[in-house]
Coordinates of C-alpha atoms in Angstrom, one line a residue:
M9 CA -12.9 14.9 -6.7
S10 CA -14.2 14.5 -3.1
A11 CA -13.5 11.6 -0.9
P12 CA -15.8 9.0 0.1
H13 CA -16.6 8.0 3.6
G14 CA -13.4 6.4 5.3
I15 CA -10.6 7.7 2.8
N16 CA -8.2 10.1 4.1
P17 CA -7.4 12.2 0.7
N18 CA -4.0 13.4 2.6
I19 CA -2.7 9.9 2.0
P20 CA -1.5 8.7 -1.2
H21 CA -2.5 5.6 -2.7
S22 CA -0.6 3.6 -5.5
A23 CA -4.0 2.9 -7.5
R24 CA -4.7 6.8 -7.7
V25 CA -1.0 7.8 -8.2
Y26 CA -1.1 5.2 -11.3
D27 CA -4.5 6.9 -12.3
Y28 CA -2.7 10.1 -12.7
W29 CA -0.1 8.9 -14.7
L30 CA -2.9 7.2 -17.2
G31 CA -4.4 10.6 -17.6
G32 CA -7.5 9.7 -15.0
K33 CA -9.1 12.4 -12.8
D34 CA -9.9 9.9 -10.1
N35 CA -6.9 11.3 -7.7
F36 CA -6.4 13.7 -4.9
E37 CA -3.4 16.1 -4.2
A38 CA -1.5 14.0 -2.4
D39 CA -1.5 11.5 -5.0
R40 CA -0.6 14.1 -7.7
R41 CA 2.0 15.5 -5.5
V42 CA 3.6 12.1 -5.4
A43 CA 3.2 11.3 -9.0
E44 CA 4.8 14.7 -9.9
Q45 CA 7.6 14.2 -7.5
T46 CA 8.4 10.8 -9.1
M47 CA 8.1 11.9 -12.5
A48 CA 10.4 14.9 -11.8
A49 CA 13.2 12.5 -10.3
V50 CA 12.2 9.4 -12.5
P51 CA 12.5 10.0 -16.2
G52 CA 10.1 7.8 -18.4
I53 CA 8.3 6.6 -15.5
R54 CA 4.8 7.9 -16.6
E55 CA 5.5 6.5 -20.0
S56 CA 6.5 3.1 -18.5
A57 CA 3.2 3.1 -16.3
R58 CA 1.3 3.7 -19.8
N59 CA 3.2 0.9 -21.5
N60 CA 2.5 -1.4 -18.5
R61 CA -1.2 -0.8 -19.0
A62 CA -0.8 -1.5 -22.8
F63 CA 1.1 -4.6 -22.0
L64 CA -2.2 -5.6 -19.7
G65 CA -4.2 -5.0 -22.8
R66 CA -2.0 -7.2 -25.1
A67 CA -1.4 -10.1 -22.6
V68 CA -5.4 -10.5 -22.3
R69 CA -5.7 -10.4 -25.7
H70 CA -3.4 -12.8 -26.5
L71 CA -4.7 -15.4 -23.8
S72 CA -8.1 -14.8 -25.0
R73 CA -7.1 -16.0 -28.5
L74 CA -5.6 -19.3 -27.0
G75 CA -8.9 -19.9 -25.3
V76 CA -8.9 -18.6 -22.0
R77 CA -12.2 -17.6 -20.8
Q78 CA -11.6 -16.8 -16.9
F79 CA -9.2 -14.0 -15.5
L80 CA -8.6 -13.5 -11.5
D81 CA -7.3 -9.6 -11.5
L82 CA -5.5 -8.8 -8.6
G83 CA -4.8 -5.2 -7.8
T84 CA -7.4 -4.0 -10.4
G85 CA -6.6 -0.1 -10.0
I86 CA -8.9 2.4 -10.7
P87 CA -10.9 1.9 -14.2
S88 CA -9.2 3.3 -17.4
Q89 CA -9.6 2.2 -20.9
G90 CA -8.7 -1.2 -22.0
N91 CA -9.9 -2.7 -18.5
T92 CA -9.4 -6.9 -18.6
H93 CA -13.0 -7.6 -19.1
E94 CA -13.4 -4.8 -21.9
V95 CA -10.4 -6.6 -23.6
A96 CA -11.4 -10.6 -22.9
Q97 CA -15.2 -10.0 -24.0
A98 CA -14.1 -8.2 -26.9
E99 CA -12.6 -11.4 -28.2
A100 CA -15.1 -13.7 -26.2
P101 CA -18.0 -12.2 -24.8
E102 CA -18.8 -15.1 -22.5
S103 CA -15.6 -14.5 -20.7
R104 CA -15.6 -14.1 -16.9
V105 CA -13.5 -11.7 -14.7
V106 CA -13.2 -11.0 -10.8
Y107 CA -11.3 -8.1 -9.8
V108 CA -9.9 -7.4 -6.6
D109 CA -8.4 -4.5 -5.2
N110 CA -8.1 -3.0 -1.3
D111 CA -9.3 0.4 -2.3
P112 CA -12.9 1.5 -1.7
I113 CA -12.5 4.0 -4.3
V114 CA -11.1 1.7 -7.0
M115 CA -14.3 -0.5 -6.0
A116 CA -16.8 1.8 -6.2
H117 CA -15.9 3.0 -9.6
A118 CA -15.2 -0.6 -10.8
R119 CA -19.1 -1.2 -9.8
A120 CA -20.5 1.4 -11.6
L121 CA -18.1 1.3 -14.4
L122 CA -17.2 -2.2 -15.1
T123 CA -20.0 -3.8 -16.7
S124 CA -20.2 -7.1 -18.0
T125 CA -21.4 -8.3 -21.4
P126 CA -24.9 -10.4 -20.8
E127 CA -23.2 -13.7 -21.8
G128 CA -20.1 -13.0 -19.5
R129 CA -19.7 -12.1 -15.9
T130 CA -17.8 -9.9 -13.6
A131 CA -17.4 -9.9 -9.9
Y132 CA -15.8 -7.2 -7.5
L133 CA -13.8 -7.8 -4.5
E134 CA -12.8 -5.4 -2.0
A135 CA -9.9 -7.4 -0.2
D136 CA -6.1 -7.5 0.4
V137 CA -4.2 -9.6 -2.2
R138 CA -2.0 -10.8 0.9
E139 CA -5.1 -12.9 1.9
P140 CA -5.1 -15.5 -0.8
R141 CA -7.5 -17.9 1.1
T142 CA -10.2 -14.9 1.6
I143 CA -10.3 -14.3 -2.3
L144 CA -10.0 -17.7 -3.6
E145 CA -12.7 -18.9 -1.2
H146 CA -14.9 -16.0 -1.6
P147 CA -18.5 -16.8 -2.5
D148 CA -18.4 -14.3 -5.6
T149 CA -15.1 -16.0 -6.6
L150 CA -16.5 -19.1 -6.7
A151 CA -19.9 -18.3 -8.5
T152 CA -17.8 -16.5 -11.2
L153 CA -14.8 -18.8 -11.9
D154 CA -14.6 -22.5 -12.5
F155 CA -11.4 -23.7 -10.7
T156 CA -11.4 -27.0 -13.1
Q157 CA -11.0 -25.0 -16.1
P158 CA -7.9 -22.7 -16.9
I159 CA -8.0 -19.3 -15.4
A160 CA -5.4 -16.4 -15.9
L161 CA -4.3 -14.8 -12.8
V162 CA -3.4 -11.2 -13.5
M163 CA -0.9 -9.7 -11.2
V164 CA 0.1 -6.6 -13.4
A165 CA 2.3 -4.1 -11.2
I166 CA 0.9 -5.1 -7.9
L167 CA 3.9 -7.2 -6.4
M168 CA 5.7 -4.5 -5.9
H169 CA 3.7 -3.2 -3.4
I170 CA 4.1 -6.4 -1.4
S171 CA 7.4 -6.2 1.0
D172 CA 9.6 -8.8 1.5
A173 CA 8.2 -9.5 4.8
D174 CA 5.1 -10.3 3.3
D175 CA 6.7 -13.0 1.0
P176 CA 5.5 -12.2 -2.5
E177 CA 6.9 -15.4 -3.9
G178 CA 4.6 -17.4 -1.2
L179 CA 1.7 -15.2 -2.3
V180 CA 2.2 -16.4 -5.9
K181 CA 2.5 -19.9 -5.0
A182 CA -0.9 -19.8 -2.9
Y183 CA -2.6 -18.7 -5.7
A184 CA -1.0 -20.6 -8.3
Q185 CA -1.9 -24.0 -6.3
A186 CA -5.3 -23.3 -6.6
L187 CA -5.2 -23.0 -10.5
P188 CA -5.4 -26.3 -12.7
A189 CA -2.7 -27.1 -15.3
G190 CA -2.9 -25.0 -18.3
S191 CA -3.7 -21.9 -16.5
Y192 CA -1.7 -18.7 -16.7
L193 CA 0.2 -16.1 -14.7
V194 CA 0.4 -12.3 -16.2
L195 CA 2.8 -10.4 -14.4
S196 CA 4.8 -7.2 -14.3
H197 CA 6.9 -5.8 -12.1
L198 CA 9.2 -2.6 -11.1
T199 CA 12.8 -3.3 -11.6
L200 CA 15.9 -1.3 -11.8
D201 CA 17.9 -3.7 -13.9
L202 CA 17.3 -1.9 -17.1
I203 CA 18.7 1.6 -16.3
D204 CA 22.0 2.9 -15.3
K205 CA 22.9 3.1 -11.7
R206 CA 22.6 6.9 -11.5
T207 CA 19.3 6.8 -12.8
A208 CA 18.5 4.1 -10.1
D209 CA 20.2 6.0 -7.2
D210 CA 18.0 9.2 -8.5
Y211 CA 15.0 6.8 -7.9
V212 CA 15.6 5.1 -4.6
A213 CA 16.5 8.5 -3.4
A214 CA 13.1 10.1 -4.7
T215 CA 10.8 7.3 -3.4
S216 CA 12.4 6.6 -0.2
S217 CA 10.7 9.0 2.2
Q218 CA 7.2 8.5 0.3
A219 CA 4.6 6.7 2.3
M220 CA 3.7 4.7 -0.7
H221 CA 5.5 1.5 -0.6
R222 CA 7.3 0.2 -4.0
T223 CA 9.8 -2.8 -4.0
P224 CA 12.1 -2.7 -7.0
R225 CA 13.3 -6.2 -7.7
T226 CA 15.9 -7.8 -10.0
G227 CA 14.9 -10.0 -12.8
E228 CA 16.5 -13.2 -11.0
R229 CA 13.9 -12.6 -8.1
I230 CA 11.2 -11.9 -10.8
S231 CA 11.7 -15.0 -12.7
R232 CA 11.1 -17.1 -9.4
Y233 CA 7.5 -15.8 -9.6
F234 CA 7.0 -18.2 -12.5
D235 CA 8.3 -21.6 -10.8
G236 CA 6.0 -24.1 -12.2
F237 CA 4.9 -21.9 -15.2
D238 CA 6.6 -22.3 -18.8
L239 CA 7.1 -18.5 -19.8
L240 CA 5.5 -17.8 -23.3
E241 CA 7.5 -16.3 -25.8
P242 CA 9.4 -13.4 -25.8
G243 CA 9.9 -14.5 -21.9
L244 CA 10.6 -12.0 -19.0
V245 CA 11.6 -8.4 -21.2
A246 CA 11.2 -5.0 -20.6
V247 CA 7.3 -4.5 -20.3
S248 CA 7.3 -2.4 -23.9
K249 CA 9.0 -5.6 -25.7
W250 CA 6.1 -8.0 -24.5
R251 CA 4.7 -8.7 -28.6
E252 CA 3.5 -6.0 -30.5
T253 CA 4.6 -2.4 -30.5
P254 CA 4.7 0.0 -27.7
L255 CA 2.9 3.2 -26.9
F256 CA 6.1 4.8 -25.9
P257 CA 10.1 4.2 -26.6
D258 CA 10.7 2.4 -23.1
E259 CA 14.3 4.1 -22.4
P260 CA 14.9 3.7 -19.6
A261 CA 12.9 0.6 -18.9
W262 CA 11.3 0.3 -15.5
M263 CA 9.3 -2.6 -15.7
Y264 CA 9.8 -6.6 -16.7
A265 CA 6.8 -8.2 -18.1
G266 CA 5.9 -11.9 -19.0
V267 CA 3.0 -14.8 -19.1
G268 CA 3.7 -18.3 -18.1
R269 CA 1.5 -21.3 -18.7
K270 CA 1.2 -23.5 -15.8
R271 CA 2.3 -26.9 -16.1

């Protein structure tokens, strides 16, 4: 894969590391090195990433069956199987999706591959999720989503890349305040709660020197993102345990996941 203009292939990026774990080909040597180093030190991290992708599909399908027809997908990642609009439009062809990512590679692939049904619509914003006003007020967002009707805010494995200094809870609130009652929050997040201390220490040691920032958080911290939302069953759980059968046994489990409905 050649690097597009403006992309430094020597700097790893979370979307491309994730793409490698999912079996994709849109990554560079620097991304593969980080992915392999993490896999060597962190048992089950690749399987957890794949379970996380499967959670996205299950959550979008479930909400589509509840009648949700609009999705704002933050931190889209490189297109893979079971993208948000594909799952939603398979259930309801008129579904509308806005994808947001800050990586030009992601957006180039998204515009080329994530084509909507004729009845629905997709839009793609190259933007930073830490700037909610830019995203919420973007003309393409407003042309695609109707903010008087329920919207599913998709924040799957994105907040772990937001440092505490950037106030992830405040970011969720800023997006949530723009959504009408009856909207949903679909969220997953890296945690060390569900593993033993030695494995957690190995993870910290393996990732502390990496350029790619990830912040694991406790279930108590992650649950705060759902303030103002009622969690759907089964609540905030290991990502593999959110409804239906996981792709892989999630032992050890690295991710929490949940879906909440805005009051």
